[in-house]
mmCIF file of C-alpha atoms and ligand atoms in Angstrom:
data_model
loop_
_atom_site.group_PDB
_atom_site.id
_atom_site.type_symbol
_atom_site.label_atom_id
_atom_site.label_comp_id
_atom_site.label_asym_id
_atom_site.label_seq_id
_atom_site.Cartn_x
_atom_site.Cartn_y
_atom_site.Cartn_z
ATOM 1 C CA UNK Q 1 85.015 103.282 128.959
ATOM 2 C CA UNK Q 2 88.654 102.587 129.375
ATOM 3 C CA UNK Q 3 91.498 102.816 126.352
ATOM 4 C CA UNK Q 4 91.149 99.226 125.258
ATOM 5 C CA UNK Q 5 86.910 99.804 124.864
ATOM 6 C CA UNK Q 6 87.102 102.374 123.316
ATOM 7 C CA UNK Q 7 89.495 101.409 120.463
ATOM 8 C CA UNK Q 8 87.145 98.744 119.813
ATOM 9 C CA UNK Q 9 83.704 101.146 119.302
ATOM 10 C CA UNK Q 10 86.499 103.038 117.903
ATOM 11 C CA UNK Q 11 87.187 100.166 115.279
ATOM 12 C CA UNK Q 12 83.460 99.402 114.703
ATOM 13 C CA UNK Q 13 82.541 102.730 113.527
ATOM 14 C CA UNK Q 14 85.525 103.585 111.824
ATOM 15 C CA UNK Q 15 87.633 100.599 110.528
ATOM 16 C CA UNK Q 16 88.539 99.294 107.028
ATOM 17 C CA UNK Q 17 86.039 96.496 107.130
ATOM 18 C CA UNK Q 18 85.718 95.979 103.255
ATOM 19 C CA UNK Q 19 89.623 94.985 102.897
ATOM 20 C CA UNK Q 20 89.413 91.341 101.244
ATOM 21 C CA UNK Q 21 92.207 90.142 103.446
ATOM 22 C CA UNK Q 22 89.919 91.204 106.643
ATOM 23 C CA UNK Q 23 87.057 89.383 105.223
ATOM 24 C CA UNK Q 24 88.203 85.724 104.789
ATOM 25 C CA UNK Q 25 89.784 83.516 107.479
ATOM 26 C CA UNK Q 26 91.877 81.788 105.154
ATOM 27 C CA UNK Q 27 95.614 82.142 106.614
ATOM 28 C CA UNK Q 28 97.470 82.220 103.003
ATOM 29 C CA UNK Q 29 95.243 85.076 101.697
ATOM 30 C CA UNK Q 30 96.095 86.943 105.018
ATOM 31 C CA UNK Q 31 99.886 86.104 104.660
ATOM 32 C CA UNK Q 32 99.632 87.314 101.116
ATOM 33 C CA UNK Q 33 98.466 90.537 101.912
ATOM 34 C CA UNK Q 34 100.998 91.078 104.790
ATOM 35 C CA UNK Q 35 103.661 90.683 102.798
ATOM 36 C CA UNK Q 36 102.129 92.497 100.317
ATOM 37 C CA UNK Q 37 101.781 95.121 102.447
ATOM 38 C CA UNK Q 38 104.971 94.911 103.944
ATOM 39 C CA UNK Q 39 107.194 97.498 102.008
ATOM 40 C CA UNK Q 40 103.731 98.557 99.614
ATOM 41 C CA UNK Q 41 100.781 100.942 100.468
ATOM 42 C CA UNK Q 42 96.917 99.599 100.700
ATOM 43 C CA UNK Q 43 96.322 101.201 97.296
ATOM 44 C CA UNK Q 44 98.517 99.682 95.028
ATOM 45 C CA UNK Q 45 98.401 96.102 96.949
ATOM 46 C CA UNK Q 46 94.949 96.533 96.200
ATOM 47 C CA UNK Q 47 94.261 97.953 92.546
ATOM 48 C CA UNK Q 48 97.481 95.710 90.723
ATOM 49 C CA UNK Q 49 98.454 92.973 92.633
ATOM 50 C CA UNK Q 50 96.601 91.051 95.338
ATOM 51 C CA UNK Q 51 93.180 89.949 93.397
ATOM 52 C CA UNK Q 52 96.036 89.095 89.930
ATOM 53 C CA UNK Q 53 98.140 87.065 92.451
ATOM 54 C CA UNK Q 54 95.412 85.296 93.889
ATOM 55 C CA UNK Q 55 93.846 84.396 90.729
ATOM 56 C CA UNK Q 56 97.046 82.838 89.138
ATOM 57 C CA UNK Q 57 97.716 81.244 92.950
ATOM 58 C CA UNK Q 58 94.445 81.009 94.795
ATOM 59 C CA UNK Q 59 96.647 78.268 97.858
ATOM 60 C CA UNK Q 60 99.752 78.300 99.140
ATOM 61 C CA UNK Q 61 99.900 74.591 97.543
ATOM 62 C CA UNK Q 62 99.721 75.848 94.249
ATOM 63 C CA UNK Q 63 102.358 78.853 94.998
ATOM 64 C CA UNK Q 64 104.611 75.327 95.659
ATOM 65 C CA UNK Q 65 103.745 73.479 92.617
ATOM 66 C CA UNK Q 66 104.604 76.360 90.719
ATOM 67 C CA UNK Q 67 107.943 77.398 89.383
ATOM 68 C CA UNK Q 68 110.155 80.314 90.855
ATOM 69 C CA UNK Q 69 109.774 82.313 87.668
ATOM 70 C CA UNK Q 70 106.146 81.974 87.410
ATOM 71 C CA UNK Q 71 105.756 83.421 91.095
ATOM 72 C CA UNK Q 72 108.410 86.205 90.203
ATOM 73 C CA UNK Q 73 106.085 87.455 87.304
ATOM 74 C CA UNK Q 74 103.266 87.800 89.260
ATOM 75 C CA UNK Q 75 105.346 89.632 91.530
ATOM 76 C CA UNK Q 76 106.935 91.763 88.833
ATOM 77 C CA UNK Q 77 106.149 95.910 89.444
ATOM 78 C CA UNK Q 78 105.589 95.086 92.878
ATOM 79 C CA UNK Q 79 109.208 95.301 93.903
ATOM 80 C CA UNK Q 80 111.512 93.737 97.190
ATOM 81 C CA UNK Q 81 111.552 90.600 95.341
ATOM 82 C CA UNK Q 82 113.076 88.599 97.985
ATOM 83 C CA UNK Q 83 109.414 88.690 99.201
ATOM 84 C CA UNK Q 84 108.281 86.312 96.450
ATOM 85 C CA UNK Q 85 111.920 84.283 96.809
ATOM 86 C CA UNK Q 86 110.186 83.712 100.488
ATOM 87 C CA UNK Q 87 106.909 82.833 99.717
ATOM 88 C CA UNK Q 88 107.748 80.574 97.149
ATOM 89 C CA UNK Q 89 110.811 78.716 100.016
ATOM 90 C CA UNK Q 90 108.067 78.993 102.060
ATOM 91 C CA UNK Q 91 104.774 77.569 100.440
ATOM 92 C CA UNK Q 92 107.681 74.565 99.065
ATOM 93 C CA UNK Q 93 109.005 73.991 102.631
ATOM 94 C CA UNK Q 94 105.409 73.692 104.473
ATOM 95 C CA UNK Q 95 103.838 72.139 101.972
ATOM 96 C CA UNK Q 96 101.340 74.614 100.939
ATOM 97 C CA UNK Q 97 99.732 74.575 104.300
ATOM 98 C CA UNK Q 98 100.729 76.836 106.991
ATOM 99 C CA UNK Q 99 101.098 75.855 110.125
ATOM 100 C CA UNK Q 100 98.927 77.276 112.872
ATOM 101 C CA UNK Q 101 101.465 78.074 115.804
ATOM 102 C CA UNK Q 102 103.106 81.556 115.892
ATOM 103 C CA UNK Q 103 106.722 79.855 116.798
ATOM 104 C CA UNK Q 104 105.946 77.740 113.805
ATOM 105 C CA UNK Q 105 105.252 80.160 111.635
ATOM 106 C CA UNK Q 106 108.079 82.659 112.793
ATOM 107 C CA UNK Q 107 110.606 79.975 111.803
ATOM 108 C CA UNK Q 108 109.521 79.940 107.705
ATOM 109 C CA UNK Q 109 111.569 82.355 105.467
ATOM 110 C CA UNK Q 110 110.522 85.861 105.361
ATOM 111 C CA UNK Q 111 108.013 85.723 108.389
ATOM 112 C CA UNK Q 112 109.004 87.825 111.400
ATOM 113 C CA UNK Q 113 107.465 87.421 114.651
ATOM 114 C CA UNK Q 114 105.057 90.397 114.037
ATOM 115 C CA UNK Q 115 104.005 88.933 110.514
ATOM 116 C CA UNK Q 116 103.313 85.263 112.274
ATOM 117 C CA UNK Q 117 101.393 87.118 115.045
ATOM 118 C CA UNK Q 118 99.369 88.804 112.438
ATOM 119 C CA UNK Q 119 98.458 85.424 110.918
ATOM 120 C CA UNK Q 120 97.285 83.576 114.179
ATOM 121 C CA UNK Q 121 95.655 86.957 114.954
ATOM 122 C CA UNK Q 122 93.586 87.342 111.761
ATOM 123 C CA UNK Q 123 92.880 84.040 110.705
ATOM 124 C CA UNK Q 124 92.704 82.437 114.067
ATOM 125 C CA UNK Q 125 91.478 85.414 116.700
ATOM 126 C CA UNK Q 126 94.580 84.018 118.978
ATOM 127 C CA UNK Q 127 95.455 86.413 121.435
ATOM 128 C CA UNK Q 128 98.664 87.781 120.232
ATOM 129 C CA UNK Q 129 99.916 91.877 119.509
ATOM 130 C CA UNK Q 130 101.409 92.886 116.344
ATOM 131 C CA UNK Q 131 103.873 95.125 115.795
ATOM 132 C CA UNK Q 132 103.864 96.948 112.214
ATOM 133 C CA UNK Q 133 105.789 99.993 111.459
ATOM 134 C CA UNK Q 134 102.366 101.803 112.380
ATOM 135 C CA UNK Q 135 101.643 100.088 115.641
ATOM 136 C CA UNK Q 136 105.056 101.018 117.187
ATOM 137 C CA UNK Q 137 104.654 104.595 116.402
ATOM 138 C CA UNK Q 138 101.191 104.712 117.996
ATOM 139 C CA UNK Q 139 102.683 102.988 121.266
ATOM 140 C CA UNK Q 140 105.518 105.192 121.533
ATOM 141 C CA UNK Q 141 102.945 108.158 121.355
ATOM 142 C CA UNK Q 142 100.795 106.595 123.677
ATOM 143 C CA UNK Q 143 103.794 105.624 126.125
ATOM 144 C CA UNK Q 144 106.032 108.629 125.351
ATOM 145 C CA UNK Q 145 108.572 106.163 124.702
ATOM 146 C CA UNK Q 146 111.454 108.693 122.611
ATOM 147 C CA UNK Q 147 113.478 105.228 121.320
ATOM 148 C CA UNK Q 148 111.798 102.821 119.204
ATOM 149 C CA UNK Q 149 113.171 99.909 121.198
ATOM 150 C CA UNK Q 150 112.315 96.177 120.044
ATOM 151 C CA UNK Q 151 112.237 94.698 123.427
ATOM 152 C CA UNK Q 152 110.345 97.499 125.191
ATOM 153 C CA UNK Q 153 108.149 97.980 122.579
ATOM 154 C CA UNK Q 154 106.559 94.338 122.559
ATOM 155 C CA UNK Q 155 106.406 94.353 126.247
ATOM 156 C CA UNK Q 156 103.736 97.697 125.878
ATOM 157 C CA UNK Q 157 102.410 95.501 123.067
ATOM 158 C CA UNK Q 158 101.623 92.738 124.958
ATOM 159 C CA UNK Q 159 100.281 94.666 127.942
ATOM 160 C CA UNK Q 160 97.730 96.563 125.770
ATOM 161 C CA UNK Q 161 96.249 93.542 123.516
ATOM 162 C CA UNK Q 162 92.544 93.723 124.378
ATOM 163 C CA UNK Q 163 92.452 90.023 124.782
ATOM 164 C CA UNK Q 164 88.961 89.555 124.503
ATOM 165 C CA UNK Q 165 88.672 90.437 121.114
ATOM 166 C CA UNK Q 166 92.418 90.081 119.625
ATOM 167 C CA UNK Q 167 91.515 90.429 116.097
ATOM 168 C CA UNK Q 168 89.717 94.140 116.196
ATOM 169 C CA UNK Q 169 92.197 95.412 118.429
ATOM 170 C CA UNK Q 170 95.251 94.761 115.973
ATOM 171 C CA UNK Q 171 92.869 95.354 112.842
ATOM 172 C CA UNK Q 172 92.274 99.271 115.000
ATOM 173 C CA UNK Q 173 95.862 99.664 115.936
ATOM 174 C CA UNK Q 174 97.259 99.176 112.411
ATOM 175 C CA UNK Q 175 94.046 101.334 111.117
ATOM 176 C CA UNK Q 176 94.517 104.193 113.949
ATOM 177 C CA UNK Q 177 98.638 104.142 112.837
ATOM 178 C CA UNK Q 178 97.308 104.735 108.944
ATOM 179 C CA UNK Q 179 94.850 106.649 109.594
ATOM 180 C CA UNK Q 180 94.546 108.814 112.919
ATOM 181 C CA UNK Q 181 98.422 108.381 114.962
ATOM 182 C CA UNK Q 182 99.605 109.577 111.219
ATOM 183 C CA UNK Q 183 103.508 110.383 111.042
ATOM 184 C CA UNK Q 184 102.846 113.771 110.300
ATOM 185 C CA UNK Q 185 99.588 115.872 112.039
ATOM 186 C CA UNK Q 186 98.388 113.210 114.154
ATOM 187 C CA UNK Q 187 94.671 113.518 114.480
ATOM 188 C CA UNK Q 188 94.567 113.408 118.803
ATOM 189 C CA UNK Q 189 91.140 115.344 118.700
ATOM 190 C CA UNK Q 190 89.659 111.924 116.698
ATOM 191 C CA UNK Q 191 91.754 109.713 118.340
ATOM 192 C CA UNK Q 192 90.560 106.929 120.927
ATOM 193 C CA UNK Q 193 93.724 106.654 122.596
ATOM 194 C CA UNK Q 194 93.582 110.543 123.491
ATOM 195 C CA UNK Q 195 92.266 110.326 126.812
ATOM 196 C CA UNK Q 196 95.283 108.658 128.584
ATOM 197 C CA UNK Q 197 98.173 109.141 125.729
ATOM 198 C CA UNK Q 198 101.152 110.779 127.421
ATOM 199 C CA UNK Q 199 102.339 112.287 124.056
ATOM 200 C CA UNK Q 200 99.761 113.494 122.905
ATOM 201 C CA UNK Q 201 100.990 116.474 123.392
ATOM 202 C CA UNK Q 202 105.095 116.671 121.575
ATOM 203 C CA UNK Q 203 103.709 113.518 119.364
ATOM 204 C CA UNK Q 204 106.706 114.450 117.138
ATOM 205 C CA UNK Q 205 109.061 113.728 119.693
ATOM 206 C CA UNK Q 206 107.983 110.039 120.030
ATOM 207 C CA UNK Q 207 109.920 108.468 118.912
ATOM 208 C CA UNK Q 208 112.446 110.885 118.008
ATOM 209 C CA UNK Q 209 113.053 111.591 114.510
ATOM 210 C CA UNK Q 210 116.607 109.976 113.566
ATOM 211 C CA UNK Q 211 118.090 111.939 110.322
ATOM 212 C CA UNK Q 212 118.611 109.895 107.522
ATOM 213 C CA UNK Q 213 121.499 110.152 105.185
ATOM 214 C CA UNK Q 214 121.155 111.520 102.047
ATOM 215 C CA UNK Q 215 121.164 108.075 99.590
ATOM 216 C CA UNK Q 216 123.867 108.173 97.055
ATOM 217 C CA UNK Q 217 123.613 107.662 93.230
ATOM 218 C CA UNK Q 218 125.609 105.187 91.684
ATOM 219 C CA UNK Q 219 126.234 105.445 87.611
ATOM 220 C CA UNK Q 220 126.145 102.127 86.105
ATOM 221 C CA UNK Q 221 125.916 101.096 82.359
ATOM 222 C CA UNK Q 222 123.592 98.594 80.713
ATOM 223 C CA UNK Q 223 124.922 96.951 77.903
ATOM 224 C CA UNK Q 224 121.950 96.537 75.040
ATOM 225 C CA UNK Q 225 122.852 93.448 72.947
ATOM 226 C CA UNK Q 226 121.310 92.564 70.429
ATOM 227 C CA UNK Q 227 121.360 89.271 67.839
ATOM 228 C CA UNK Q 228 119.412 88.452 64.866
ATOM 229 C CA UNK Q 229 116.588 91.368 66.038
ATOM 230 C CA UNK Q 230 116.546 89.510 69.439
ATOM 231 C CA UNK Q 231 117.845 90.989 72.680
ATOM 232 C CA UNK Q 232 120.197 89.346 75.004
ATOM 233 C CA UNK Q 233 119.840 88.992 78.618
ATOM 234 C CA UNK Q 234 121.068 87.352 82.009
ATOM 235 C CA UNK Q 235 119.039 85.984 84.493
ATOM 236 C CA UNK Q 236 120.439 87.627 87.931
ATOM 237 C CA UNK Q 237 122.074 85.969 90.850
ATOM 238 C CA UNK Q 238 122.135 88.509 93.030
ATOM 239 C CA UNK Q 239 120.752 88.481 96.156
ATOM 240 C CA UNK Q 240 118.178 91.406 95.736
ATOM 241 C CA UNK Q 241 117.059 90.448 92.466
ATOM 242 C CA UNK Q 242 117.845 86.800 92.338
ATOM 243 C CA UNK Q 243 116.425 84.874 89.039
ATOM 244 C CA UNK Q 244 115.011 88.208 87.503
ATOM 245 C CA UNK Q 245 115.881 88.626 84.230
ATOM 246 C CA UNK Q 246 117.772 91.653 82.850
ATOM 247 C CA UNK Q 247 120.550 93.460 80.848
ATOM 248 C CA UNK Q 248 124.446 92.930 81.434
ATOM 249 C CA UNK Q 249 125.658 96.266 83.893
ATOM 250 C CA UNK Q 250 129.041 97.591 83.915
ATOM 251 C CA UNK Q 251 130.728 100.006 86.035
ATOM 252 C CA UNK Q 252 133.013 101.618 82.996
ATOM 253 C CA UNK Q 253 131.590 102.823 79.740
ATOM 254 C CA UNK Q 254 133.268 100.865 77.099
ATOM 255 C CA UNK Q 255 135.585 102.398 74.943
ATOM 256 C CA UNK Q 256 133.456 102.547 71.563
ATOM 257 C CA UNK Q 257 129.572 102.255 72.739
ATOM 258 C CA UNK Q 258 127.408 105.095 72.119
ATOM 259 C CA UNK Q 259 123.967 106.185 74.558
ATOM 260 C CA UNK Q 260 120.607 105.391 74.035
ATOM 261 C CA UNK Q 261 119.351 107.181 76.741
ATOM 262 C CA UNK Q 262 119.258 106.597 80.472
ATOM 263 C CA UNK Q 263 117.011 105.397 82.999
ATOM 264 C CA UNK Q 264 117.131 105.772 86.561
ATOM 265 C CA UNK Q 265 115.234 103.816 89.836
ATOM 266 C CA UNK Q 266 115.636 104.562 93.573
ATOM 267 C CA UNK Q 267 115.902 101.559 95.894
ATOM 268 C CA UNK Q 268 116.052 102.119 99.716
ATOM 269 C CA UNK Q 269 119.864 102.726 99.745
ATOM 270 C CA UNK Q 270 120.663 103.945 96.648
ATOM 271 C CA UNK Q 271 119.794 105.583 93.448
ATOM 272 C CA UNK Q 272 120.938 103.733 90.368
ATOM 273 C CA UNK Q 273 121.493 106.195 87.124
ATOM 274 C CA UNK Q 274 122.079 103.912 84.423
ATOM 275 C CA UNK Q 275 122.922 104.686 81.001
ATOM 276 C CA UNK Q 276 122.028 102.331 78.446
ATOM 277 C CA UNK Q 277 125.044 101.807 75.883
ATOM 278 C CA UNK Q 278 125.131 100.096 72.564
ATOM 279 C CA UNK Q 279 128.462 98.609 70.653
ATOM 280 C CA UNK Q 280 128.317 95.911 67.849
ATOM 281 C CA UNK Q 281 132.016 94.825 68.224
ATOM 282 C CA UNK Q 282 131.269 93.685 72.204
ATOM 283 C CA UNK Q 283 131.007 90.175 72.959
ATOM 284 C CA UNK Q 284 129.542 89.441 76.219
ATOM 285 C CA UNK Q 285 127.925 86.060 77.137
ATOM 286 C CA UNK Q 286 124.527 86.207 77.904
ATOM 287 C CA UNK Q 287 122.212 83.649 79.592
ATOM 288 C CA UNK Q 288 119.628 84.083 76.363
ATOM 289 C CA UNK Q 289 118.311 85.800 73.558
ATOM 290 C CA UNK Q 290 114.735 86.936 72.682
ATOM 291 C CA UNK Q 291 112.106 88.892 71.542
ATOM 292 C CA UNK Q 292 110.018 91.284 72.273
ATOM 293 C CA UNK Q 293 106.965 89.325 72.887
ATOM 294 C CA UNK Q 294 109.300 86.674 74.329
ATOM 295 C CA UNK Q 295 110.697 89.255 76.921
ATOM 296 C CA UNK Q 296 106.662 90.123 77.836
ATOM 297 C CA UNK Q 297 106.509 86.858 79.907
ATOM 298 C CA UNK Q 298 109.508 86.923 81.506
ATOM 299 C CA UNK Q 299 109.757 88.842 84.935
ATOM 300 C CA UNK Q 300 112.117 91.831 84.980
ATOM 301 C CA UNK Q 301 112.934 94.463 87.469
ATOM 302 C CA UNK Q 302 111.352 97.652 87.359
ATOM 303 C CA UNK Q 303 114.750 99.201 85.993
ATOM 304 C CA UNK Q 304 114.773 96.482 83.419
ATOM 305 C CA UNK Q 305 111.538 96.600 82.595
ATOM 306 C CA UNK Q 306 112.035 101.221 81.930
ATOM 307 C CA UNK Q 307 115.075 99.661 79.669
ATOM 308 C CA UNK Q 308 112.772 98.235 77.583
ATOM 309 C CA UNK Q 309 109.770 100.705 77.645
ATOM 310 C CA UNK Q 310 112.652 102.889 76.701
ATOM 311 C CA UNK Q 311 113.927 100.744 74.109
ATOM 312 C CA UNK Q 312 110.603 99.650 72.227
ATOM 313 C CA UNK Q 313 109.273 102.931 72.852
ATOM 314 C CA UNK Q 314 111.878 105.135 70.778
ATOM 315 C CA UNK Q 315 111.548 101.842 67.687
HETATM 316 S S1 SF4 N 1 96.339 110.899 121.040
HETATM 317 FE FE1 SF4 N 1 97.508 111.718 119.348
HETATM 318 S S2 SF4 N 1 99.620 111.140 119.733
HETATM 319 FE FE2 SF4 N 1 98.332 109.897 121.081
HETATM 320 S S3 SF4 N 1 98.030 108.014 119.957
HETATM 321 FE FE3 SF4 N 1 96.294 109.351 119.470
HETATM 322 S S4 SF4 N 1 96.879 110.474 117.610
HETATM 323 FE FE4 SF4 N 1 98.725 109.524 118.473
#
């Protein structure tokens, strides 16, 4: 049995079958769930927001017909909201139907040439590798390849596709990644790809490890205003959290406002410490006012949305 045969018995006996993305053949739900799964693990993709999103948007056509704001709240929680930016550009721009070429699709906003293979691959069986963070570390294990370069690595992609049977072989690489080629403790004793990897035996040195900086914090204040038992907010421009709503930040504490508490949320580069501040004699323009139950359907960001747990929780 050579390498490519025996990921695919390998896939068979031990693959994630009962995802719902890997049982339909319908290309949106199997966009969904890569971007989804793009900067989110399985678990959560699967137990909050995939079945939720789906019900509220069961096509791409009706992800079109549907406001930005309405896509952003299903979205809410789930973070990187430039995703949901995308998919909305996207479903508007194709006009709720995906097209079936992987050029095509690599052209719409937000899909990458790795997501666009995954859709021809999954809904269509076309012959085509992926390349998730999880694939390239298993083929720079498997190839002893120390850099985790682009070019290089889609040339070992293409060259170990098991073009027969397209779909398993991606649906085992990204599984074997997860699972089996893990980041830490790779399992090479249950592995497939054990008999002929070349680093199987320094798997920690492919690729090698580059040390990440330590992310900085950044001390911001949120300014809570507040008007006839209503609070007032601003609907963001930008880029990161584009038409979210939220509260007013400041980089200087102003002069009179006293704490309510503070709230803090890592993103990827940073770590934002904000302090949430209170002073009846500001005047700051706001993009609306409202209440609590009013705020409930709006989508916020996940630091907005700890203002307000904070907020509401200490009434
Ligand atoms: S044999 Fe080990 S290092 Fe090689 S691909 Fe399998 S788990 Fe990864």
């Amino acid at each position: 049995m050579n390498v490519k045969e025996a990921i695919y018995a390998w896939y068979q006996k031990n693959g994630r079958h009962d995802l719902p993305w890997r049982q339909t053949n319908d290309a949106y739900k199997i966009y969904l769930s890569e971007i989804m799964l793009q900067q989110t693990q399985v678990k959560t993709v699967l137990e909050r927001f995939y079945f939720p999103f789906l019900e509220r948007f069961p096509t791409l056509q009706s992800v079109a017909e549907a406001p930005l704001d309405d896509v952003l709240k299903m979205w809410e929680g789930l973070g990187y909201y430039t995703r949901a930016r995308n998919l909305h550009h996207t479903a508007i721009t194709c006009k709720g139907v995906l097209p079936k070429r992987p050029e095509e699709l690599g052209g719409l906003k937000g899909i990458g040439k790795s997501t666009a293979h995954a859709i021809c691959a999954f809904a269509y069986h076309q012959a085509l590798p992926i390349l998730d963070a999880n694939v390239k570390r298993v083929l720079c294990r498997y190839f002893a390849l120390s850099v985790k370069d682009e070019k290089v690595l889609w040339e070992k992609a293409w060259k170990f596709l098991a073009v027969k049977h397209p779909y398993e072989h991606n649906q085992a690489m990204m599984d074997i990644g997860a699972f089996v080629c893990t980041s830490k403790n790779p399992n090479c004793l249950e592995c497939p790809l054990s008999f002929t990897c070349k680093g199987k035996n320094t798997p920690e040195n492919y690729p090698l490890a580059i040390k990440k900086a330590k992310v900085p914090t950044k001390k911001r204040f949120a300014l809570v205003i507040k008007k006839e038992g209503k609070l007032g907010l601003i609907q963001r421009k930008e880029r990161l959290l584009h038409g979210l709503w939220g509260f007013v930040q400041v980089d200087e504490k102003p002069k009179n406002a006293h704490s309510l508490g503070k709230v803090t949320h890592t993103y990827s580069h940073f770590k934002l410490e904000l302090e949430m501040i209170y002073d009846e004699s500001l005047h700051v323009k706001v993009d609306g006012y409202f209440t609590e139950e009013e705020i409930e359907s709006l989508a916020l960001s996940t630091v907005d949305k700890k203002i307000i747990q904070t907020l509401f929780s200490s009434k």
